[in-house]
GROMACS .gro file of N, CA and C in nm:
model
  117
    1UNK      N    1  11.541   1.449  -5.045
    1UNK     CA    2  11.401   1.489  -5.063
    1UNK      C    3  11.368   1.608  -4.973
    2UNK      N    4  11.252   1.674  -5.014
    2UNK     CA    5  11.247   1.808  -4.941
    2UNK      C    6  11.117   1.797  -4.910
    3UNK      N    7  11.100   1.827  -4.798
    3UNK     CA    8  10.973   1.861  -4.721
    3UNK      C    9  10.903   1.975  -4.732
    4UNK      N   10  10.784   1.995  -4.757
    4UNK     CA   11  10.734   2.156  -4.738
    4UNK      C   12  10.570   2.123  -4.659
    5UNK      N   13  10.537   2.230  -4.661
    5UNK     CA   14  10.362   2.214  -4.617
    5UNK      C   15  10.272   2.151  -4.684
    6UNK      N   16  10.325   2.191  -4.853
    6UNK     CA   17  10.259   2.126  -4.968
    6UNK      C   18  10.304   1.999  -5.012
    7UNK      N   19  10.228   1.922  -5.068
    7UNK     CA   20  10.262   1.810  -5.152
    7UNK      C   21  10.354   1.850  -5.298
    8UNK      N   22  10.457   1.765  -5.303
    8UNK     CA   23  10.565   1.842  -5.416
    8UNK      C   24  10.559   1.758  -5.485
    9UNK      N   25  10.515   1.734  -5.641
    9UNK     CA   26  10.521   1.611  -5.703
    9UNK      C   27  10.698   1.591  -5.780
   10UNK      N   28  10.682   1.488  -5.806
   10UNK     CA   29  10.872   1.438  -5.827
   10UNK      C   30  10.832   1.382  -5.965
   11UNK      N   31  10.896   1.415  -6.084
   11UNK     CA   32  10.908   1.307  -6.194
   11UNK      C   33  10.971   1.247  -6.199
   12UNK      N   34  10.991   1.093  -6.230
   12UNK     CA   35  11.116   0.980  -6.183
   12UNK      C   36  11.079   0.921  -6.356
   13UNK      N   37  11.144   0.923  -6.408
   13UNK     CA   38  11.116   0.879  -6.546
   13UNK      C   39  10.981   0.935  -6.603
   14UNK      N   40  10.868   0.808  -6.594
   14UNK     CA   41  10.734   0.812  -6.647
   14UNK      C   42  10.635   0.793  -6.546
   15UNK      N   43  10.690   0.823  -6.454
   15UNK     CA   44  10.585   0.790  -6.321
   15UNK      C   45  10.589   0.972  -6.231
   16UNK      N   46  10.520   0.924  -6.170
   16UNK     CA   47  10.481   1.034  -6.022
   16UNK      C   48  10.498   1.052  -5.922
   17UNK      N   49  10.589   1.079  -5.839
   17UNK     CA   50  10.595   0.975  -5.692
   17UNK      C   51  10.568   1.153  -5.630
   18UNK      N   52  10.450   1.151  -5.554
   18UNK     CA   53  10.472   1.268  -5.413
   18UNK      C   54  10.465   1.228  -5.321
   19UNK      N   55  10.577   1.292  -5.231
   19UNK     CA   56  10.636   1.298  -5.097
   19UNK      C   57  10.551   1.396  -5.000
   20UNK      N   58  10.495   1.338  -4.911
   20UNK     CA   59  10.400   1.404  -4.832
   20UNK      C   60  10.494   1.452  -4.729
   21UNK      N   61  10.410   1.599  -4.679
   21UNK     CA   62  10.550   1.683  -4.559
   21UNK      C   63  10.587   1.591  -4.463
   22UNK      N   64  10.514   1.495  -4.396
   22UNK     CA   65  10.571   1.399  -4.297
   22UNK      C   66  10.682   1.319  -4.343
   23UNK      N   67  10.679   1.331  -4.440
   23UNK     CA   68  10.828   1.220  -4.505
   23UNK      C   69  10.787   1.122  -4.495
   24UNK      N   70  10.675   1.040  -4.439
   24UNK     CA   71  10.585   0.909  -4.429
   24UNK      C   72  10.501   0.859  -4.558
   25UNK      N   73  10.450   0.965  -4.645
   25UNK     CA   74  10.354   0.918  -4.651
   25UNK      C   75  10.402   0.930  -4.842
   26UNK      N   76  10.410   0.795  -4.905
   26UNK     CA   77  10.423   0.839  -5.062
   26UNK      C   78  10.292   0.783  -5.178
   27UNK      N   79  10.289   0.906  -5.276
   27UNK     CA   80  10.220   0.835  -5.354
   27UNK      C   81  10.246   0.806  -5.499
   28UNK      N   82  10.225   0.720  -5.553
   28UNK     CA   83  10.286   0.670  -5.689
   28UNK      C   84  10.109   0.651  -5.731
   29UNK      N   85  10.137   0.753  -5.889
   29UNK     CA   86  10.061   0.714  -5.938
   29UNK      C   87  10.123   0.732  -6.116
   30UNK      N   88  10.102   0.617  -6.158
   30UNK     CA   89  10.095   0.532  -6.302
   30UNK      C   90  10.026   0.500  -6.323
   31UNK      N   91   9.965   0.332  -6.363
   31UNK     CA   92   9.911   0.255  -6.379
   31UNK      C   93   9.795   0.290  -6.282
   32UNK      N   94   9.772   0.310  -6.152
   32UNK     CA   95   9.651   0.319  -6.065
   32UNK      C   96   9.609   0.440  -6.081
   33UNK      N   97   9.490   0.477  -6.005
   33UNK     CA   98   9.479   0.621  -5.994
   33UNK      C   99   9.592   0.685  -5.878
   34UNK      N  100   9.562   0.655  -5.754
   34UNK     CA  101   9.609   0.769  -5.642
   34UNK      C  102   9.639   0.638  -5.501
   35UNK      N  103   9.731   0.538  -5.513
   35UNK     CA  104   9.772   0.509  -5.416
   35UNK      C  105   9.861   0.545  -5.314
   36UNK      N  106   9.834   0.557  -5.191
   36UNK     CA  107   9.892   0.632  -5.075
   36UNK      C  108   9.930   0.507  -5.000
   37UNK      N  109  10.055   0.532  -4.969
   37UNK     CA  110  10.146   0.402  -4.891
   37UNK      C  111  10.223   0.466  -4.776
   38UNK      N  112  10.130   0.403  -4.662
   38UNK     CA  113  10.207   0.509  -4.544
   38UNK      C  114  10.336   0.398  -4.519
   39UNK      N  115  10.468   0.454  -4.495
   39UNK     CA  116  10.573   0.369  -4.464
   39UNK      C  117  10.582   0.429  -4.301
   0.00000   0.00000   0.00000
């Protein structure tokens, strides 16, 4: 995965997953609107 300043969105099949520059922080959105899951 690649880090930048910006939020980079990823297509993984039929979903969304962006990788926030901290490498911490992801969001998947499908089914929800905009959940943010800090790991």
């Amino acid at each position: 995965m690649r880090q930048r300043s910006q939020w980079r969105p990823v297509t993984l099949s039929l979903e969304v997953w962006e990788v926030d520059e901290r490498g911490g922080a992801v969001v998947g959105r499908s089914p929800l609107p905009q959940g943010v899951v800090s790991a």
